[in-house]
């Protein structure tokens, strides 16, 4: 049944694809890129359809300054750094959290820092909280639960709609349509993307993670383009509601506020991230440890910045699969399972 449905959708895509121009459809979610690559969806597309990975990997865009500050904290005798596994191997000009050999613990969910803090009452436990809206909400929930005096938060939280606005304003990217991320949409609601069709005339479809769901999203995009429309549609409506998860949004903005933040390889983007509100500066590691903003240095040969912005494919990088592999990542896009270079290396393109 699934196979028949896939065939039907692929046939529709071929019949709807324009004959006279290319259509660049961007996803902004590492899990979408995983499905597209793993299921070989690109190979099923007509020549006119280009499926482009965008900034869907939080590890890839976490600023080098934040990672270096995390490394330096982990090298203090009085600190234990706790963060997600992918962050441990992210390369910087001074190495990675793991290679620096400091005090760190890998966690898979924010509440695990409570156990670490309890077992180490004489240490300051710094939770390096990174990611998009999907990880900000659990960090806010941790703060709502209440944290012990020896827990601090080092934030590197990014906002998805804001980076997408940067992309649509960049003529070099040339996005024709967006497939909006299912997980982030479950938090922010499908309405968070209405700016793209309404203000920029870009068809936008919220999708889930099954190949059929992504193919259906592509069909919806192509119908819109054929009919000269730009609308917001949702083919993941079993999970994503227009208003999203209001409770999670309230919690996020109770503890965090929008801030100008650095994106790795891209630079400072106004109001594109979340920082702890001033009233929580007693738990803000940047304030408590007086952390500096460190100037980023580009990794020689790495074009991760272009890959993240949809201006290049991983295979355009001369280091891809040779000097840079998942075992020996030279750039952040090769580290995380959500990074485009890592995904393309594992599954081919
Ligand atoms: Fe950077 Fe490695 Fe990707 Fe090249 S293959 S862009 S070096 S992460």
GROMACS .gro file of C-alpha atoms and ligand atoms in nm:
model
  357
    1UNK     CA    1   0.000   0.000   0.000
    2UNK     CA    2   0.280   0.238   0.099
    3UNK     CA    3   0.470   0.150  -0.217
    4UNK     CA    4   0.160   0.223  -0.428
    5UNK     CA    5   0.106   0.553  -0.250
    6UNK     CA    6   0.469   0.652  -0.308
    7UNK     CA    7   0.437   0.564  -0.676
    8UNK     CA    8   0.117   0.765  -0.707
    9UNK     CA    9   0.275   1.070  -0.540
   10UNK     CA   10   0.593   1.049  -0.747
   11UNK     CA   11   0.386   1.030  -1.066
   12UNK     CA   12   0.192   1.337  -0.955
   13UNK     CA   13   0.516   1.523  -0.886
   14UNK     CA   14   0.639   1.440  -1.238
   15UNK     CA   15   0.315   1.558  -1.394
   16UNK     CA   16   0.309   1.883  -1.193
   17UNK     CA   17   0.677   1.976  -1.227
   18UNK     CA   18   0.735   2.278  -1.451
   19UNK     CA   19   0.902   2.211  -1.783
   20UNK     CA   20   1.063   2.551  -1.824
   21UNK     CA   21   1.236   2.619  -1.492
   22UNK     CA   22   1.390   2.470  -1.179
   23UNK     CA   23   1.205   2.466  -0.846
   24UNK     CA   24   1.416   2.485  -0.532
   25UNK     CA   25   1.232   2.337  -0.234
   26UNK     CA   26   1.415   2.378   0.096
   27UNK     CA   27   1.373   2.176   0.413
   28UNK     CA   28   1.493   2.326   0.740
   29UNK     CA   29   1.500   2.015   0.954
   30UNK     CA   30   1.772   1.753   0.999
   31UNK     CA   31   1.509   1.479   1.030
   32UNK     CA   32   1.349   1.582   0.700
   33UNK     CA   33   1.690   1.574   0.533
   34UNK     CA   34   1.748   1.232   0.688
   35UNK     CA   35   1.425   1.094   0.539
   36UNK     CA   36   1.485   1.255   0.199
   37UNK     CA   37   1.837   1.113   0.177
   38UNK     CA   38   1.780   0.778   0.346
   39UNK     CA   39   1.468   0.704   0.138
   40UNK     CA   40   1.638   0.826  -0.181
   41UNK     CA   41   1.364   1.078  -0.256
   42UNK     CA   42   1.598   1.299  -0.461
   43UNK     CA   43   1.650   1.016  -0.706
   44UNK     CA   44   1.272   1.001  -0.762
   45UNK     CA   45   1.240   1.370  -0.849
   46UNK     CA   46   1.211   1.506  -1.202
   47UNK     CA   47   1.506   1.716  -1.314
   48UNK     CA   48   1.325   2.041  -1.241
   49UNK     CA   49   1.286   1.970  -0.869
   50UNK     CA   50   1.575   2.045  -0.640
   51UNK     CA   51   1.541   1.935  -0.277
   52UNK     CA   52   1.779   2.147  -0.074
   53UNK     CA   53   1.883   2.100   0.288
   54UNK     CA   54   1.879   2.424   0.488
   55UNK     CA   55   1.961   2.521   0.845
   56UNK     CA   56   1.803   2.222   1.016
   57UNK     CA   57   2.090   2.112   1.234
   58UNK     CA   58   2.124   2.296   1.565
   59UNK     CA   59   2.472   2.160   1.633
   60UNK     CA   60   2.592   2.299   1.298
   61UNK     CA   61   2.484   2.656   1.373
   62UNK     CA   62   2.583   2.673   1.739
   63UNK     CA   63   2.832   2.960   1.752
   64UNK     CA   64   3.198   2.874   1.790
   65UNK     CA   65   3.216   3.125   2.074
   66UNK     CA   66   2.953   2.933   2.274
   67UNK     CA   67   3.134   2.602   2.216
   68UNK     CA   68   3.471   2.748   2.319
   69UNK     CA   69   3.315   2.894   2.632
   70UNK     CA   70   3.171   2.549   2.708
   71UNK     CA   71   3.515   2.392   2.656
   72UNK     CA   72   3.680   2.646   2.885
   73UNK     CA   73   3.416   2.591   3.152
   74UNK     CA   74   3.466   2.214   3.135
   75UNK     CA   75   3.835   2.273   3.205
   76UNK     CA   76   3.767   2.450   3.536
   77UNK     CA   77   3.818   2.238   3.847
   78UNK     CA   78   3.494   2.358   4.002
   79UNK     CA   79   3.269   2.288   3.699
   80UNK     CA   80   3.101   1.988   3.538
   81UNK     CA   81   2.967   2.065   3.191
   82UNK     CA   82   2.655   1.871   3.086
   83UNK     CA   83   2.538   1.867   2.727
   84UNK     CA   84   2.397   1.656   2.444
   85UNK     CA   85   2.622   1.392   2.286
   86UNK     CA   86   2.653   1.562   1.946
   87UNK     CA   87   2.798   1.875   2.103
   88UNK     CA   88   3.093   1.688   2.251
   89UNK     CA   89   3.269   1.643   1.914
   90UNK     CA   90   3.198   1.981   1.753
   91UNK     CA   91   3.534   2.115   1.630
   92UNK     CA   92   3.661   2.463   1.718
   93UNK     CA   93   3.996   2.633   1.689
   94UNK     CA   94   4.085   2.495   2.035
   95UNK     CA   95   3.948   2.145   1.978
   96UNK     CA   96   3.621   1.996   2.098
   97UNK     CA   97   3.466   1.946   2.441
   98UNK     CA   98   3.567   1.580   2.431
   99UNK     CA   99   3.920   1.630   2.297
  100UNK     CA  100   3.997   1.899   2.553
  101UNK     CA  101   3.962   1.635   2.825
  102UNK     CA  102   3.776   1.850   3.076
  103UNK     CA  103   3.495   1.757   3.312
  104UNK     CA  104   3.188   1.685   3.107
  105UNK     CA  105   2.886   1.457   3.116
  106UNK     CA  106   2.673   1.356   2.821
  107UNK     CA  107   2.299   1.387   2.877
  108UNK     CA  108   1.999   1.313   2.660
  109UNK     CA  109   1.745   1.534   2.841
  110UNK     CA  110   1.774   1.851   3.053
  111UNK     CA  111   1.635   1.696   3.374
  112UNK     CA  112   1.943   1.470   3.391
  113UNK     CA  113   2.146   1.767   3.516
  114UNK     CA  114   1.951   1.746   3.843
  115UNK     CA  115   2.099   1.404   3.919
  116UNK     CA  116   2.449   1.522   3.829
  117UNK     CA  117   2.407   1.824   4.057
  118UNK     CA  118   2.281   1.608   4.343
  119UNK     CA  119   2.571   1.366   4.312
  120UNK     CA  120   2.825   1.651   4.292
  121UNK     CA  121   2.717   1.913   4.546
  122UNK     CA  122   3.067   2.064   4.561
  123UNK     CA  123   3.068   2.133   4.181
  124UNK     CA  124   2.895   2.389   3.964
  125UNK     CA  125   2.699   2.199   3.700
  126UNK     CA  126   2.664   2.398   3.377
  127UNK     CA  127   2.401   2.275   3.134
  128UNK     CA  128   2.504   2.374   2.780
  129UNK     CA  129   2.157   2.408   2.628
  130UNK     CA  130   2.162   2.431   2.250
  131UNK     CA  131   1.909   2.391   1.972
  132UNK     CA  132   1.594   2.524   1.818
  133UNK     CA  133   1.250   2.568   1.977
  134UNK     CA  134   1.221   2.193   2.040
  135UNK     CA  135   1.504   2.202   2.294
  136UNK     CA  136   1.429   2.544   2.441
  137UNK     CA  137   1.093   2.427   2.572
  138UNK     CA  138   1.241   2.139   2.781
  139UNK     CA  139   1.507   2.376   2.921
  140UNK     CA  140   1.232   2.617   3.022
  141UNK     CA  141   1.045   2.325   3.181
  142UNK     CA  142   1.358   2.241   3.381
  143UNK     CA  143   1.368   2.598   3.513
  144UNK     CA  144   0.999   2.579   3.594
  145UNK     CA  145   1.061   2.263   3.798
  146UNK     CA  146   1.322   2.452   3.997
  147UNK     CA  147   1.695   2.391   3.987
  148UNK     CA  148   1.941   2.355   4.275
  149UNK     CA  149   2.184   2.638   4.355
  150UNK     CA  150   2.474   2.460   4.185
  151UNK     CA  151   2.308   2.440   3.839
  152UNK     CA  152   2.367   2.706   3.572
  153UNK     CA  153   2.254   2.734   3.209
  154UNK     CA  154   2.479   2.821   2.914
  155UNK     CA  155   2.235   2.894   2.632
  156UNK     CA  156   2.281   2.876   2.259
  157UNK     CA  157   1.916   2.865   2.154
  158UNK     CA  158   1.814   2.956   1.802
  159UNK     CA  159   1.483   3.046   1.637
  160UNK     CA  160   1.381   2.877   1.312
  161UNK     CA  161   1.145   3.134   1.151
  162UNK     CA  162   1.409   3.407   1.190
  163UNK     CA  163   1.680   3.217   0.999
  164UNK     CA  164   1.424   3.132   0.729
  165UNK     CA  165   1.358   3.504   0.685
  166UNK     CA  166   1.731   3.556   0.633
  167UNK     CA  167   1.722   3.289   0.363
  168UNK     CA  168   1.431   3.438   0.170
  169UNK     CA  169   1.601   3.778   0.166
  170UNK     CA  170   1.923   3.628   0.026
  171UNK     CA  171   1.896   3.621  -0.354
  172UNK     CA  172   2.190   3.379  -0.378
  173UNK     CA  173   1.978   3.114  -0.201
  174UNK     CA  174   1.673   3.159  -0.427
  175UNK     CA  175   1.419   2.948  -0.235
  176UNK     CA  176   1.095   2.878  -0.426
  177UNK     CA  177   0.919   2.692  -0.143
  178UNK     CA  178   0.970   2.571   0.212
  179UNK     CA  179   0.890   2.241   0.375
  180UNK     CA  180   0.844   2.355   0.734
  181UNK     CA  181   0.979   2.137   1.015
  182UNK     CA  182   0.728   1.907   1.186
  183UNK     CA  183   0.884   1.898   1.533
  184UNK     CA  184   0.941   2.274   1.559
  185UNK     CA  185   0.590   2.334   1.421
  186UNK     CA  186   0.442   2.122   1.699
  187UNK     CA  187   0.582   2.382   1.942
  188UNK     CA  188   0.545   2.712   1.753
  189UNK     CA  189   0.233   2.616   1.554
  190UNK     CA  190   0.187   2.618   1.178
  191UNK     CA  191   0.089   2.985   1.197
  192UNK     CA  192   0.454   3.071   1.269
  193UNK     CA  193   0.525   3.019   0.898
  194UNK     CA  194   0.242   3.226   0.752
  195UNK     CA  195   0.479   3.517   0.699
  196UNK     CA  196   0.645   3.325   0.414
  197UNK     CA  197   0.345   3.289   0.183
  198UNK     CA  198   0.182   3.613   0.296
  199UNK     CA  199   0.480   3.850   0.289
  200UNK     CA  200   0.726   3.678   0.059
  201UNK     CA  201   0.494   3.481  -0.171
  202UNK     CA  202   0.668   3.152  -0.088
  203UNK     CA  203   0.454   2.837  -0.069
  204UNK     CA  204   0.513   2.669   0.268
  205UNK     CA  205   0.395   2.326   0.373
  206UNK     CA  206   0.436   2.172   0.719
  207UNK     CA  207   0.535   1.806   0.687
  208UNK     CA  208   0.602   1.503   0.901
  209UNK     CA  209   0.881   1.253   0.865
  210UNK     CA  210   0.749   0.961   0.660
  211UNK     CA  211   0.858   0.960   0.293
  212UNK     CA  212   0.492   0.967   0.181
  213UNK     CA  213   0.426   1.273   0.396
  214UNK     CA  214   0.723   1.458   0.249
  215UNK     CA  215   0.620   1.359  -0.104
  216UNK     CA  216   0.271   1.486  -0.031
  217UNK     CA  217   0.421   1.817   0.086
  218UNK     CA  218   0.610   1.843  -0.245
  219UNK     CA  219   0.286   1.773  -0.436
  220UNK     CA  220   0.113   2.054  -0.241
  221UNK     CA  221   0.398   2.294  -0.322
  222UNK     CA  222   0.379   2.209  -0.692
  223UNK     CA  223   0.000   2.258  -0.704
  224UNK     CA  224   0.046   2.600  -0.548
  225UNK     CA  225   0.315   2.698  -0.796
  226UNK     CA  226   0.108   2.567  -1.089
  227UNK     CA  227  -0.195   2.764  -0.975
  228UNK     CA  228   0.010   3.076  -0.900
  229UNK     CA  229  -0.073   3.061  -0.530
  230UNK     CA  230   0.140   3.097  -0.219
  231UNK     CA  231  -0.033   2.945   0.082
  232UNK     CA  232   0.048   2.784   0.412
  233UNK     CA  233  -0.059   2.419   0.419
  234UNK     CA  234  -0.015   2.149   0.679
  235UNK     CA  235   0.010   1.780   0.587
  236UNK     CA  236   0.112   1.689   0.942
  237UNK     CA  237  -0.211   1.806   1.102
  238UNK     CA  238  -0.238   1.500   1.328
  239UNK     CA  239   0.051   1.646   1.527
  240UNK     CA  240   0.077   2.014   1.436
  241UNK     CA  241  -0.195   2.258   1.527
  242UNK     CA  242  -0.214   2.617   1.399
  243UNK     CA  243  -0.151   2.760   1.745
  244UNK     CA  244   0.111   2.500   1.843
  245UNK     CA  245   0.180   2.410   2.204
  246UNK     CA  246   0.071   2.720   2.396
  247UNK     CA  247   0.194   2.588   2.729
  248UNK     CA  248   0.543   2.531   2.589
  249UNK     CA  249   0.544   2.877   2.428
  250UNK     CA  250   0.440   3.042   2.757
  251UNK     CA  251   0.715   2.861   2.944
  252UNK     CA  252   0.976   2.952   2.682
  253UNK     CA  253   0.896   3.321   2.697
  254UNK     CA  254   0.863   3.317   3.075
  255UNK     CA  255   1.234   3.233   3.104
  256UNK     CA  256   1.377   3.345   2.771
  257UNK     CA  257   1.360   3.653   2.553
  258UNK     CA  258   1.458   3.716   2.193
  259UNK     CA  259   1.818   3.827   2.146
  260UNK     CA  260   2.068   3.904   1.871
  261UNK     CA  261   2.280   3.589   1.845
  262UNK     CA  262   2.567   3.455   1.638
  263UNK     CA  263   2.512   3.163   1.402
  264UNK     CA  264   2.821   2.967   1.316
  265UNK     CA  265   2.964   3.066   0.979
  266UNK     CA  266   2.678   3.310   0.925
  267UNK     CA  267   2.729   3.579   1.188
  268UNK     CA  268   2.505   3.792   1.403
  269UNK     CA  269   2.136   3.781   1.318
  270UNK     CA  270   1.909   4.025   1.503
  271UNK     CA  271   1.650   3.866   1.733
  272UNK     CA  272   1.726   3.519   1.600
  273UNK     CA  273   1.792   3.347   1.930
  274UNK     CA  274   1.680   3.322   2.288
  275UNK     CA  275   1.873   3.427   2.597
  276UNK     CA  276   1.769   3.398   2.959
  277UNK     CA  277   1.576   3.700   3.081
  278UNK     CA  278   1.771   3.940   3.308
  279UNK     CA  279   1.570   3.826   3.611
  280UNK     CA  280   1.730   3.481   3.574
  281UNK     CA  281   2.087   3.609   3.543
  282UNK     CA  282   2.173   3.427   3.866
  283UNK     CA  283   2.154   3.100   3.671
  284UNK     CA  284   2.288   3.238   3.343
  285UNK     CA  285   2.639   3.094   3.298
  286UNK     CA  286   2.735   3.379   3.062
  287UNK     CA  287   2.673   3.627   3.346
  288UNK     CA  288   2.787   3.416   3.643
  289UNK     CA  289   3.118   3.317   3.480
  290UNK     CA  290   3.157   3.644   3.289
  291UNK     CA  291   3.199   3.464   2.957
  292UNK     CA  292   3.337   3.664   2.663
  293UNK     CA  293   3.214   3.666   2.303
  294UNK     CA  294   3.502   3.506   2.111
  295UNK     CA  295   3.567   3.594   1.748
  296UNK     CA  296   3.495   3.300   1.518
  297UNK     CA  297   3.764   3.158   1.293
  298UNK     CA  298   3.665   2.987   0.972
  299UNK     CA  299   3.777   2.626   0.941
  300UNK     CA  300   4.013   2.605   0.638
  301UNK     CA  301   3.838   2.436   0.347
  302UNK     CA  302   3.505   2.387   0.527
  303UNK     CA  303   3.199   2.529   0.347
  304UNK     CA  304   2.953   2.434   0.618
  305UNK     CA  305   2.824   2.792   0.624
  306UNK     CA  306   2.720   2.759   0.258
  307UNK     CA  307   2.572   2.411   0.315
  308UNK     CA  308   2.361   2.537   0.605
  309UNK     CA  309   2.227   2.824   0.394
  310UNK     CA  310   2.145   2.602   0.096
  311UNK     CA  311   2.410   2.769  -0.122
  312UNK     CA  312   2.615   2.451  -0.164
  313UNK     CA  313   2.572   2.079  -0.127
  314UNK     CA  314   2.796   1.874   0.105
  315UNK     CA  315   2.956   1.711  -0.199
  316UNK     CA  316   3.069   2.055  -0.322
  317UNK     CA  317   3.318   2.057  -0.034
  318UNK     CA  318   3.664   1.933  -0.129
  319UNK     CA  319   3.707   1.776   0.216
  320UNK     CA  320   3.382   1.576   0.203
  321UNK     CA  321   3.445   1.206   0.257
  322UNK     CA  322   3.822   1.246   0.243
  323UNK     CA  323   3.971   1.473   0.508
  324UNK     CA  324   3.626   1.512   0.667
  325UNK     CA  325   3.423   1.209   0.775
  326UNK     CA  326   3.192   1.136   1.071
  327UNK     CA  327   3.484   0.967   1.250
  328UNK     CA  328   3.708   1.264   1.187
  329UNK     CA  329   3.484   1.569   1.137
  330UNK     CA  330   3.654   1.887   1.024
  331UNK     CA  331   3.339   2.097   1.036
  332UNK     CA  332   3.021   2.098   1.245
  333UNK     CA  333   2.797   1.971   0.960
  334UNK     CA  334   2.977   1.635   0.969
  335UNK     CA  335   2.935   1.582   1.345
  336UNK     CA  336   2.567   1.554   1.416
  337UNK     CA  337   2.330   1.290   1.282
  338UNK     CA  338   2.120   1.592   1.175
  339UNK     CA  339   2.403   1.760   0.984
  340UNK     CA  340   2.369   1.752   0.605
  341UNK     CA  341   2.732   1.642   0.552
  342UNK     CA  342   2.694   1.359   0.803
  343UNK     CA  343   2.365   1.245   0.646
  344UNK     CA  344   2.500   1.257   0.290
  345UNK     CA  345   2.813   1.070   0.397
  346UNK     CA  346   2.610   0.791   0.559
  347UNK     CA  347   2.341   0.750   0.296
  348UNK     CA  348   2.479   0.903  -0.023
  349UNK     CA  349   2.296   1.174  -0.214
  350LIG    FE1  350   3.266   2.125   0.651
  350LIG    FE2  351   3.323   1.865   0.646
  350LIG    FE3  352   3.095   1.947   0.546
  350LIG    FE4  353   3.323   2.005   0.423
  350LIG     S1  354   3.236   1.802   0.450
  350LIG     S2  355   3.148   2.143   0.460
  350LIG     S3  356   3.461   2.030   0.596
  350LIG     S4  357   3.157   1.964   0.760
   0.00000   0.00000   0.00000
